[in-house]
Short mmCIF file of C-alpha atoms in Angstrom, two decimals:
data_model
loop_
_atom_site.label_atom_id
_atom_site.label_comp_id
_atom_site.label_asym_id
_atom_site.label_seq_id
_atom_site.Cartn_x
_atom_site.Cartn_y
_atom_site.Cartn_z
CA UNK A 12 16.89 -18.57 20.56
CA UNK A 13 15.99 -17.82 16.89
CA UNK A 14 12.71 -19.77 15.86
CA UNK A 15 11.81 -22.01 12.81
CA UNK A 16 9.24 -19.93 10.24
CA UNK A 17 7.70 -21.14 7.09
CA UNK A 18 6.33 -19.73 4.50
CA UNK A 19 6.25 -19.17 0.71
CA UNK A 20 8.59 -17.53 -1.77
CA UNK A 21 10.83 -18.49 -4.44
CA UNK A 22 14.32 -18.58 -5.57
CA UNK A 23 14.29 -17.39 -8.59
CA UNK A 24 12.31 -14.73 -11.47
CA UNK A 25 11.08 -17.80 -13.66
CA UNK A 26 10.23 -19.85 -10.59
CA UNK A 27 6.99 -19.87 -8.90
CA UNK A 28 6.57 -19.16 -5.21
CA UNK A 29 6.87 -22.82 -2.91
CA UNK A 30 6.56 -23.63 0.85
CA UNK A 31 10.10 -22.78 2.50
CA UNK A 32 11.79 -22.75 6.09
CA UNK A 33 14.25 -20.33 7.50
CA UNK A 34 15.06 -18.66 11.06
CA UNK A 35 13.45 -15.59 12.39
CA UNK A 36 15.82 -13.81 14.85
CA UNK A 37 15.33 -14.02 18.42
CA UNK A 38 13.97 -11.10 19.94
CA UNK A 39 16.10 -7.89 20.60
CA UNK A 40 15.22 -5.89 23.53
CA UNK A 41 12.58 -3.33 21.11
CA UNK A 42 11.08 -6.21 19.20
CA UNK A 43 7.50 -7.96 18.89
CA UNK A 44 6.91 -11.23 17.80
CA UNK A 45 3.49 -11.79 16.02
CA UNK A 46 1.75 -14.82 14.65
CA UNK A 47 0.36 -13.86 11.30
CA UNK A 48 -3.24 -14.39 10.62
CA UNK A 49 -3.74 -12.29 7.48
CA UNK A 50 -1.30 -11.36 4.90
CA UNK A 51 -2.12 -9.38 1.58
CA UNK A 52 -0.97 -9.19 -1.65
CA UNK A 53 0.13 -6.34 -3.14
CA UNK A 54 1.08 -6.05 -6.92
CA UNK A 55 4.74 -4.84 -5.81
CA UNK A 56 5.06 -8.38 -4.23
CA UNK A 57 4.69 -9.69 -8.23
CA UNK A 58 7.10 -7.53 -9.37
CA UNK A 59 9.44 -8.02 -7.08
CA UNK A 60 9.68 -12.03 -7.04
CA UNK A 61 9.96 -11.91 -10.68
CA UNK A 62 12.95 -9.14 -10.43
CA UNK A 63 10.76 -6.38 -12.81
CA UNK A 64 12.63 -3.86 -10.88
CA UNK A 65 15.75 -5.17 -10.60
CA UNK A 66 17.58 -5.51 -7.31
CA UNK A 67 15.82 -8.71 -5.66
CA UNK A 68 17.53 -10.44 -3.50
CA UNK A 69 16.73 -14.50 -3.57
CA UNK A 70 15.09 -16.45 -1.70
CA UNK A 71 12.88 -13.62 -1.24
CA UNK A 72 9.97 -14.00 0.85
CA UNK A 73 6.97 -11.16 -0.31
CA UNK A 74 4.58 -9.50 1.74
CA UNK A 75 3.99 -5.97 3.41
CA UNK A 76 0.42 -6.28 4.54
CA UNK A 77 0.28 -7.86 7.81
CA UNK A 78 -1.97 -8.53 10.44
CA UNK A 79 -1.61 -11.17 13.36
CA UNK A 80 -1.82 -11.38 17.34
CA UNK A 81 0.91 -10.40 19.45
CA UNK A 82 2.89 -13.69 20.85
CA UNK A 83 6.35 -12.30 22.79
CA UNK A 84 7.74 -9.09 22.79
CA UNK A 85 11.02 -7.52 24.01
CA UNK A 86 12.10 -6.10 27.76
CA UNK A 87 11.80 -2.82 27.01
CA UNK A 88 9.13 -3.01 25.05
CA UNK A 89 5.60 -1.01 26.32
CA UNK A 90 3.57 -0.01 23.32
CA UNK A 91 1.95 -3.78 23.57
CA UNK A 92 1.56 -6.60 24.81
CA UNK A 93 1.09 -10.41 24.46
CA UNK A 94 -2.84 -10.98 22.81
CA UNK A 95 -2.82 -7.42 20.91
CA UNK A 96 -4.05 -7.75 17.60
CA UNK A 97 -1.86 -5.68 15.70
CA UNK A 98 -0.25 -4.98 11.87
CA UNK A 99 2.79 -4.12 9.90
CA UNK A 100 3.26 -2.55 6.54
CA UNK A 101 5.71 -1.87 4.36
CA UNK A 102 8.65 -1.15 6.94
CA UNK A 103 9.84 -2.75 9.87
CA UNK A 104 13.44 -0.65 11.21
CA UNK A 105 14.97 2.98 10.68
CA UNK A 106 17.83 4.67 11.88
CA UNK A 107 15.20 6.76 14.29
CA UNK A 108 17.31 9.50 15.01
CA UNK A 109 17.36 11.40 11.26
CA UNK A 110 15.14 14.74 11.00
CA UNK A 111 12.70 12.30 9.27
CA UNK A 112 12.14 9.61 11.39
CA UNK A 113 12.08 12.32 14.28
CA UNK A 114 9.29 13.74 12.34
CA UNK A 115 7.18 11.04 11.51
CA UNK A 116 8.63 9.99 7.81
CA UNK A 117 10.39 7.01 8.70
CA UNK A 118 10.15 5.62 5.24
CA UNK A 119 12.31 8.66 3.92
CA UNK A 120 15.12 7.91 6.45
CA UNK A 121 18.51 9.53 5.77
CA UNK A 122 20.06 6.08 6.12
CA UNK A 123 16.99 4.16 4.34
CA UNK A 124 14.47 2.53 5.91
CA UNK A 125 14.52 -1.40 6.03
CA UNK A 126 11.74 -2.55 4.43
CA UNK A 127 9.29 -5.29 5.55
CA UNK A 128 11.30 -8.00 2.68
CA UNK A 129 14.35 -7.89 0.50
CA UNK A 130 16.10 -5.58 2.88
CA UNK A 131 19.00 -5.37 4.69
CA UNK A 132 18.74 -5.42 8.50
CA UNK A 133 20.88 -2.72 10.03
CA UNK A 134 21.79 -4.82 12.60
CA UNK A 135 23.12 -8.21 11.78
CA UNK A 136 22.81 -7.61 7.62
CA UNK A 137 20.08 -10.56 7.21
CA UNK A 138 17.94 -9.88 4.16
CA UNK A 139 14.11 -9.20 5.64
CA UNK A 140 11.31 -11.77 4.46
CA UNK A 141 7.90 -10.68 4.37
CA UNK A 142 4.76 -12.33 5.67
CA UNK A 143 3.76 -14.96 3.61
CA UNK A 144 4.73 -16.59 6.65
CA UNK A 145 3.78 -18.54 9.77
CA UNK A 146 4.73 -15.13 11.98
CA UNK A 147 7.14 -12.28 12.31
CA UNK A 148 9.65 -10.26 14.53
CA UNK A 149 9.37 -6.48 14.23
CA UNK A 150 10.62 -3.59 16.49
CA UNK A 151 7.85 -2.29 18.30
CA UNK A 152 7.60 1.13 16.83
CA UNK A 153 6.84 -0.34 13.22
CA UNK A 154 3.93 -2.19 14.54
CA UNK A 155 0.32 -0.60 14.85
CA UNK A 156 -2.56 -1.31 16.71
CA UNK A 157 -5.58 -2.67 15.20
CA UNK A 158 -8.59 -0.75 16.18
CA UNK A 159 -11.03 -2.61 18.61
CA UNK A 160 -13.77 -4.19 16.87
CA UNK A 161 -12.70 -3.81 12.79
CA UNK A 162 -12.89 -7.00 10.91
CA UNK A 163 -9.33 -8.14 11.02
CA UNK A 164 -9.98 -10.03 7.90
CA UNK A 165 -9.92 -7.14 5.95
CA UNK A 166 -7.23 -5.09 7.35
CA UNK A 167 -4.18 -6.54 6.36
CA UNK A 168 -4.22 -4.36 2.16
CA UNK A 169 -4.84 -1.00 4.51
CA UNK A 170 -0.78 -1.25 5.45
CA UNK A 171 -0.41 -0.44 1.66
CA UNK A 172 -2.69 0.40 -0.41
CA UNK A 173 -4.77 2.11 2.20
CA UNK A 174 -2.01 4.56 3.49
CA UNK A 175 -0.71 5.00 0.21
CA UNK A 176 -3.58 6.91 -0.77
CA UNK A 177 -4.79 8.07 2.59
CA UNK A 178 -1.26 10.16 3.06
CA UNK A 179 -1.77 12.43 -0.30
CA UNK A 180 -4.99 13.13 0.52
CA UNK A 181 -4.08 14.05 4.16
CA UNK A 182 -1.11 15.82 3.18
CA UNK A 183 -2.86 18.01 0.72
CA UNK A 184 -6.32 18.56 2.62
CA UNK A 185 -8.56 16.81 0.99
CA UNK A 186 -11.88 17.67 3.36
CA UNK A 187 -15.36 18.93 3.04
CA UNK A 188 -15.99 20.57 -0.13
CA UNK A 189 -13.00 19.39 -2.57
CA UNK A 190 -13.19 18.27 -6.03
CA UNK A 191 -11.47 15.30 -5.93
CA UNK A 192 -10.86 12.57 -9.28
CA UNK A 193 -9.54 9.90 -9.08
CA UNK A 194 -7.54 7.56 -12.32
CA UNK A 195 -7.85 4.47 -12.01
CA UNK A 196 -10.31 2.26 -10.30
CA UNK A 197 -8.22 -0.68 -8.83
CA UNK A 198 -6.41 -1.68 -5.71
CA UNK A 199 -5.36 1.45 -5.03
CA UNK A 200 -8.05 3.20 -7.02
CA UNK A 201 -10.72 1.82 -5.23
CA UNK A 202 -9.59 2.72 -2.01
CA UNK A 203 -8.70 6.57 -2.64
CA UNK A 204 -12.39 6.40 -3.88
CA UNK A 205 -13.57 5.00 -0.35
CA UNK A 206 -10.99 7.64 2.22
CA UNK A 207 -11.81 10.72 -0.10
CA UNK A 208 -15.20 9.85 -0.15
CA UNK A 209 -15.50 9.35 3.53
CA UNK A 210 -13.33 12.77 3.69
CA UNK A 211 -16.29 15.03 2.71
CA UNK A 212 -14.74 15.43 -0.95
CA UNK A 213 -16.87 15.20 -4.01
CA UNK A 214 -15.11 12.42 -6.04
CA UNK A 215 -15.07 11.73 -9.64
CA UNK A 216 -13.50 8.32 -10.44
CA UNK A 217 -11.48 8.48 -14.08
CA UNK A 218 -11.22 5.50 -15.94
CA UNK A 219 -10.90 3.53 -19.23
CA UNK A 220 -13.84 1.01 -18.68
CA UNK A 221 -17.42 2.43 -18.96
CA UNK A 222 -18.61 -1.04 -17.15
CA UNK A 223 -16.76 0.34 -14.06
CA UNK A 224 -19.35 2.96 -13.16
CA UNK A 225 -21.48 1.21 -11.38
CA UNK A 226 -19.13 0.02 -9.13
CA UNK A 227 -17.32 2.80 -8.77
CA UNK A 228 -20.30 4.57 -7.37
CA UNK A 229 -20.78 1.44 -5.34
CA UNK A 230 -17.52 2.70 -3.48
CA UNK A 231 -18.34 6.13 -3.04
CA UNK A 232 -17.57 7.69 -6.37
CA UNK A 233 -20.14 10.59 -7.53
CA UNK A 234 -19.50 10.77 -11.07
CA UNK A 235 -17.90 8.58 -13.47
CA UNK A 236 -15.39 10.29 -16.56
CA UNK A 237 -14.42 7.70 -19.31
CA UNK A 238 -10.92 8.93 -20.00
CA UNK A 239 -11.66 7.67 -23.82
CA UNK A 240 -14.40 10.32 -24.00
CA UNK A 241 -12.95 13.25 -25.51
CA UNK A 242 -16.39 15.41 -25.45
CA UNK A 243 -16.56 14.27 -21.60
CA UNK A 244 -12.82 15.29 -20.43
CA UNK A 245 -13.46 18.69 -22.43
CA UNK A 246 -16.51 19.29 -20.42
CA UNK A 247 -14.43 18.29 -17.25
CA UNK A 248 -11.74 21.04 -18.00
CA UNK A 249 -10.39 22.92 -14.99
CA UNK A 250 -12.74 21.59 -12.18
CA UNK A 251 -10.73 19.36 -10.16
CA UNK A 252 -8.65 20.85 -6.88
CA UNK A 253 -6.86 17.40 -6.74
CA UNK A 254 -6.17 14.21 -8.39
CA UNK A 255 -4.90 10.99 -7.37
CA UNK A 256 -3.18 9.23 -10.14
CA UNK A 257 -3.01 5.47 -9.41
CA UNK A 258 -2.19 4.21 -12.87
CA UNK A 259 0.52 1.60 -12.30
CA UNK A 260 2.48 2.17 -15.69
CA UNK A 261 3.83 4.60 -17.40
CA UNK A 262 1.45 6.97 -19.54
CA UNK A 263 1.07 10.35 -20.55
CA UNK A 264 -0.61 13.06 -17.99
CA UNK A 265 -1.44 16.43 -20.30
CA UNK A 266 -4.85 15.29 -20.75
CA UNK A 267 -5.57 14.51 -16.96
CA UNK A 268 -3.38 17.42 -16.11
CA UNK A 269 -6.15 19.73 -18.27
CA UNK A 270 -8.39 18.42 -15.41
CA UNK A 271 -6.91 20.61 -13.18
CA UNK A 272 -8.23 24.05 -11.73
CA UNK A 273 -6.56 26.85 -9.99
CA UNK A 274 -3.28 25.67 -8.41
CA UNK A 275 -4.66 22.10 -8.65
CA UNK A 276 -2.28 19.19 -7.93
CA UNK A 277 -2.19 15.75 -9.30
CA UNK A 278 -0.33 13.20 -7.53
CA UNK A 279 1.31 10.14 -9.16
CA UNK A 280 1.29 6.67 -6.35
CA UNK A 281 1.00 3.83 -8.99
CA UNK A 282 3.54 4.36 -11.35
CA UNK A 283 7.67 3.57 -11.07
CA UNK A 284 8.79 3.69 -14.21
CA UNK A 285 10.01 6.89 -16.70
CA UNK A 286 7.49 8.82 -17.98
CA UNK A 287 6.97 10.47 -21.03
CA UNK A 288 7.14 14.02 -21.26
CA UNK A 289 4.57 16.66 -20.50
CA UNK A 290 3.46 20.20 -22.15
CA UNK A 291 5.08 23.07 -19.66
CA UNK A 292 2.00 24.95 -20.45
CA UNK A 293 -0.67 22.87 -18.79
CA UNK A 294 1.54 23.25 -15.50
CA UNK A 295 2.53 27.17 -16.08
CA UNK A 296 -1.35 28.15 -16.88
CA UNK A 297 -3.66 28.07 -14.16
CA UNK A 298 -0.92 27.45 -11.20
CA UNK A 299 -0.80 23.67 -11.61
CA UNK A 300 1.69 21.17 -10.36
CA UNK A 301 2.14 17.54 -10.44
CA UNK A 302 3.73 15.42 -7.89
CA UNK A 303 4.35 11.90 -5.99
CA UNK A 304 3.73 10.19 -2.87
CA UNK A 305 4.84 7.27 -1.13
CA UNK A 306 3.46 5.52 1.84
CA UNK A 307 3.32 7.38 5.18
CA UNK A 308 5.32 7.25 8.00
CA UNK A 309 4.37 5.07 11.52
CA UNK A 310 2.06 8.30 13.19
CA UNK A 311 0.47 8.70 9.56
CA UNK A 312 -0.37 5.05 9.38
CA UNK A 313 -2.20 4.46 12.64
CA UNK A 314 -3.92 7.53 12.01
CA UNK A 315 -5.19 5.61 8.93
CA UNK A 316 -6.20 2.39 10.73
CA UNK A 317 -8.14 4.97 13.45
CA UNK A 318 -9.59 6.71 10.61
CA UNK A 319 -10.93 3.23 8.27
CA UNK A 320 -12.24 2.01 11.71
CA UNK A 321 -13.96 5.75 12.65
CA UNK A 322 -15.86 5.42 9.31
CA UNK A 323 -15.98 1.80 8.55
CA UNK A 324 -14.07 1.68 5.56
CA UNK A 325 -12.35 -1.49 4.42
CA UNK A 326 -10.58 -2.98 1.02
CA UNK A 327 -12.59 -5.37 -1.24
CA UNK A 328 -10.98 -8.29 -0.24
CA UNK A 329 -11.31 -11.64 -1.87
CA UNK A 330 -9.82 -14.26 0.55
CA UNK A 331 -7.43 -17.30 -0.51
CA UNK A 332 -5.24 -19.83 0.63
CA UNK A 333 -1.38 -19.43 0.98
CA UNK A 334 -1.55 -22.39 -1.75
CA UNK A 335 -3.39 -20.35 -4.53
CA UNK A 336 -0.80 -18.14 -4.18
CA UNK A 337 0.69 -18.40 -7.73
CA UNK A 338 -2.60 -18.42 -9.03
CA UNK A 339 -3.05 -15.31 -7.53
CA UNK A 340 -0.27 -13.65 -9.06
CA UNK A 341 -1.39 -15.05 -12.43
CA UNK A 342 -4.91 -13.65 -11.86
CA UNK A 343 -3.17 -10.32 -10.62
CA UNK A 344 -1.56 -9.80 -14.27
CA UNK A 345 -4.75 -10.00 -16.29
CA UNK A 346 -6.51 -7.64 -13.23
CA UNK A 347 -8.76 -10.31 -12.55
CA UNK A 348 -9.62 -9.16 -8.61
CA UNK A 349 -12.02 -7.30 -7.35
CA UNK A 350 -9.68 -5.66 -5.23
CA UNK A 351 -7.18 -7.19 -3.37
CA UNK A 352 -5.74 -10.44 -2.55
CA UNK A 353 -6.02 -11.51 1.44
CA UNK A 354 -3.96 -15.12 2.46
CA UNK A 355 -5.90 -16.70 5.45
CA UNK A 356 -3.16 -18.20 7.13
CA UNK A 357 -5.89 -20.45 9.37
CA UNK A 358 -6.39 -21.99 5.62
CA UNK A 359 -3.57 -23.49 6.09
CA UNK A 360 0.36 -23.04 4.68
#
């Protein structure tokens, strides 16, 4: 039988985010039901209760970074079992039949992936909710294991921000020896410092506030560039292999693209809006390109959670209850978190 959840969204774009109940399906024969312990906050969960990218679907129930035990799962269902400590990100169903889920990329399925909230389920056409919630019913492939022994506290923001700067770095061999910068030292920032670092690469954080330094090298960073510093991006000219661009609005890139050496590639993960145009030139001379990345797929992600549990790398978390959650969102506008958001569900709903 379907169960009763709770948890906290809203019904409108002007309206903050309150307690609310709804059903969670019953289990299918591929699904796992977890009780969530640990949910983050990710700044796409702002944007998309307040509708800043159109499409929202209300209620709307946020959250893609989720960690919890195990409680039920499905007959055929082998990959786990009841008392696994597990997590879900960003996705929870595909098709899996398309060349891309068959290869890993289940995010880029050829008949879309249904995301963790405000999606469509492919089965019965509910609309997803997140986890801000009490617990959750995923099919088994779409959850991942928690390494033994990490500090589940802190796990939840790897399901987002940590793959979606682990995959461009994977994807594009960042390893012993590479020049790495990276713009922007936030949520995402901070943790492309952290998996780059940890990757063997020599990494240069980029940013706008000289007062970051210190804890950018804190992280992991080597050198510090203050992108205001003309004289300082001059002498920086040509001697980065690869640059991960986690700006979360839209700006202009000829002056980081400058960065770039020999067949250098910057990659763009922050920002979803148009941006302005760029000078051909500083892509044509000296083999550069710029691109974009999303979040991996399923494999890509576990090999993530393996990888942050190999070296001992987690998000700076600051923990809350589910209650501060507006204030959280406030805070999130003026960047006023050092670096991410966690909801400690045993704090209470």
């Amino acid at each position: 039988m379907p169960t009763q959840a709770k948890g906290w969204g809203t019904d409108a774009a002007d309206q903050p985010l309150k307690m609310m109940e709804f059903e969670r399906r019953d289990l299918r024969p591929d699904d796992v039901a977890i009780d969530i312990t640990h949910a983050g906050i990710c700044h796409s969960d702002l944007h998309t209760c307040r509708n800043d990218w159109g499409g929202t679907r209300y209620p709307v129930i946020p959250g893609h970074e989720i960690v919890g035990t195990v409680t039920a799962v499905g007959g055929d269902v082998t990959a786990h079992k009841v008392g696994d400590i597990v997590a879900v990100g960003c996705m929870v169903d595909s098709c899996m039949q398309c060349d891309q889920c068959l290869e890993g990329w289940e995010i880029f399925c050829r008949e879309g992936a249904v995301q963790t909230y405000n999606s469509k389920d492919r089965h019965d056409a509910t609309i997803s909710k997140g986890g801000y919630t009490d617990h959750i019913v995923v099919r088994d492939h779409f959850v991942c294991k928690v390494p033994a022994g990490m500090d589940v506290a802190r796990v939840a923001p790897l399901l987002c921000a940590g793959i979606t700067t682990y995959s461009p770095l994977r994807q594009y061999n960042v390893g012993e020896g590479s020049k790495v910068a990276v713009i922007g030292l936030g949520g995402l920032g901070h943790m492309g410092v952290k998996l780059a670092a940890a990757m063997g690469a020599h990494v240069t954080i980029i940013t706008t506030t000289a007062s970051k330094g210190e804890d950018a090298r804190a992280l992991g960073a080597h050198e510090v560039i203050v992108s205001t510093d003309a004289e300082a991006m001059k002498a920086a000219s040509t001697r980065f292999d690869f640059i991960l661009n986690t700006i979360p609005v839209s700006h202009e890139i000829d002056g980081y693209l400058q960065l770039l050496g020999r067949s250098g590639r910057m990659v763009i993960v922050g920002a979803l809006t148009p941006m302005p145009g760029f000078v051909g030139a500083n892509l044509i001379f000296w083999n550069r390109a710029v691109g974009g990345s999303a979040i991996g797929g399923i494999p890509e992600t576990q090999e993530m959670l393996d990888f942050c549990a190999q070296h001992d790398i987690y998000p700076e978390c600051e923990m809350i209850a589910m209650p501060e959650v507006n204030d959280a969102y406030e805070r999130l506008l003026k960047n006023d978190v050092r670096y991410r958001f966690v909801i400690d569900m045993a704090r209470g709903l």
